[in-house]
Amino acid sequence: MDLDASTCRICYGGGEEPLFSPCKCTGSVKYIHQSCWDRLCEHKPADWDQKCEVCLYKIKSQEITKPDGMVTWVVYFNALGMYLTVGLFRLILICTTSFPLLIVRDESKQWNNVVCFVVQLITFMLIFNRDTIGKRVFGPDFAQHRLPAIGEIREKEKIKEMDYKKIIGFEGPYALIFIGFTMIVNWIVHGFMFFTPSVTNIASGDNASSGTSSLVEQAIASHNPLFNMNTFYATLIIFSATIFFLLATQLSYRMMASILFWFFHFVWIGRLINTIVATYCTGCFADFYTSTSFSAQCVWDMIIGIYCYRAMLYRFYMYYCAYLEMPQEDIFLKPFNYEENIEKVTTTLLGLAWSHMFVLLHVFIPLLATTYFLPDWLRFGGCIGPAYTIKGNDTEARQVMEDLVSAFVGINFFTKVAFVVDRMYQMIIIYMGVYEVQAFVYTKIGYDKKAQKTLSMALDMVLWSPLFCTALTLYYWFLASIGRSFFYFDLLPAYFSPYQHDFFAHVAIGMALFKSNFIILSNTIRYIMKFIGCASISLAYFAFFGNAALAPIRPETLFMLTWFCSFPLWDTVSDCLDTLKYFFAIAAFALLCAAPSYILSYIYGFQSVLQAYSIWFVVGFLVTLMAALGCGLVVYMFYGLNYHLKYEYGDIVVQLINYDDTMDAENRSAVKKWFKKFVKEHGEWSMYGMITKLFTRQRKDKTP
């Protein structure tokens, strides 16, 4: 076909612009303009795989850099100065709002300290969510006052359209607003505590924490529910405040009433969950909650309540409404948007009933059933720290190491928190599949959902939710029984003996075995790569210290932290390979630094790196490692800014690559062919699938 007579299959234009044939299509649909392809990519989602919609071939492009570009040193340093100006404003905000935290405070005034800390936390969240807040407050024109993220070349905002006047004109008032907000709130808190010292003494919680240790020990010995009078009074106060703001629906200030009710509602839900867990369970979570002051308990209640809403309650209700064809209304956060007072009270009561039903079915009943049938399983273990000894009389080095280790002891606790968060999120995914069964049953029996919405919700509270809760409880019992069997039959080394009565460790072991036998091959490959990458980091960490007991963080804790923190890096097989490359590089660097300690131990008979090196070397190594990572991040930022500017000014041009028959033959090896064939033929393979396929084949052979 003549190229002059060819047309672009997107715009149907002629050959005024260069035409490319980047895919396997033939005939009149093989040609594309570069500009048309660029516009098509702009309207596609960010995760689009850039495959041809006809032949499904992945279209490839190459970057061409012009020799004499428009990005000079003046342009580069001007852009760098604008980014540094924004960073300077952020630094001033953080330092100014953090100043109240640096003041030495009286330990008896716990409420004052916690309130100030919460104020700083809210301020930090507002600072780092500046873009979202700016779009809602200032409207869509807010984008004119922001610099695009370095590397996000597909954003509409451009660096060349910004100047210092726009940046300072917005960042200055924004910084003054937050600094003034922080200072005013701190002045109010200090003034309130100055004029009401008795409230400070009551809220300090000293009396509340004095008798908790004996109660915890009594609960561990007899496994009876705790009855703490201080917790009872605090719960009564929060419940009374919730009812008060429920009656405050008559207020004309709807937004203020909604915010107050939102606050007390979720503090109350968090209080219920934490009290139930602390009553029926023993271990780190119960000890943490019962040993803290009332003010710290309220903060923790607020965190748990907000998370339960965002991760569970809201999604639970939205999926429920979607599958039952009910109107999706946010009954938790907007009970005051109705004109009639009856509708306000009804909607608010509905939100309270739904949240309490959720806590009853998904927290209280499973724990109560486990207490009755398997009481020894409700042990969450403790925060395990390293056990080490330092020889010699270097008290300063000993104190430094003790401070360092004590700072890392809580990491084991936060690892368990991350595990619980992950399990709560996965529970929502499980419920999405279960709701399909519910919708299928309603369809088969001819249930009129639109005419019987109230009956549908009543049936769900009485029938469906208990069934879902029972299935989920039995599922976690099954996982925990698998993990406990490893300790019961002594299949693990003595190093893991601290986890013998740790419910989270049992569930993690059972889940690892369950997923290795009941998931498809593609997910199995990703899990294997993720396991190898996280294990390489943990092994290098173990090799550096030479003994797991001497490490500030236990290797298995570091493994779980790496597993959770690197969760977004393992989406596809190509992402897994890239992540493995960086993980192996980090592990090799750690092993290289640990090699001299083993040479010294071989010569002088040292048994660990802490004996071969001084404690100052270990601290210096950690500081140097963090500095190296920081320098690497700075270099990456400089390089990314240069690339971003060249792309904006047209110094880098992305051009399509014409398809050739030899491209597949060059890029495909025999191993890759075999691997693709294997995945295609066994893509649904798992131990469960293999057994099912075997029995299916036997039944087919027996049929005449």
Coordinates of C-alpha atoms in Angstrom, one line a residue, residues 53 252 257:
E53 CA -7.4 -3.0 20.7
S252 CA -29.8 24.9 63.3
A257 CA -23.9 19.1 65.0

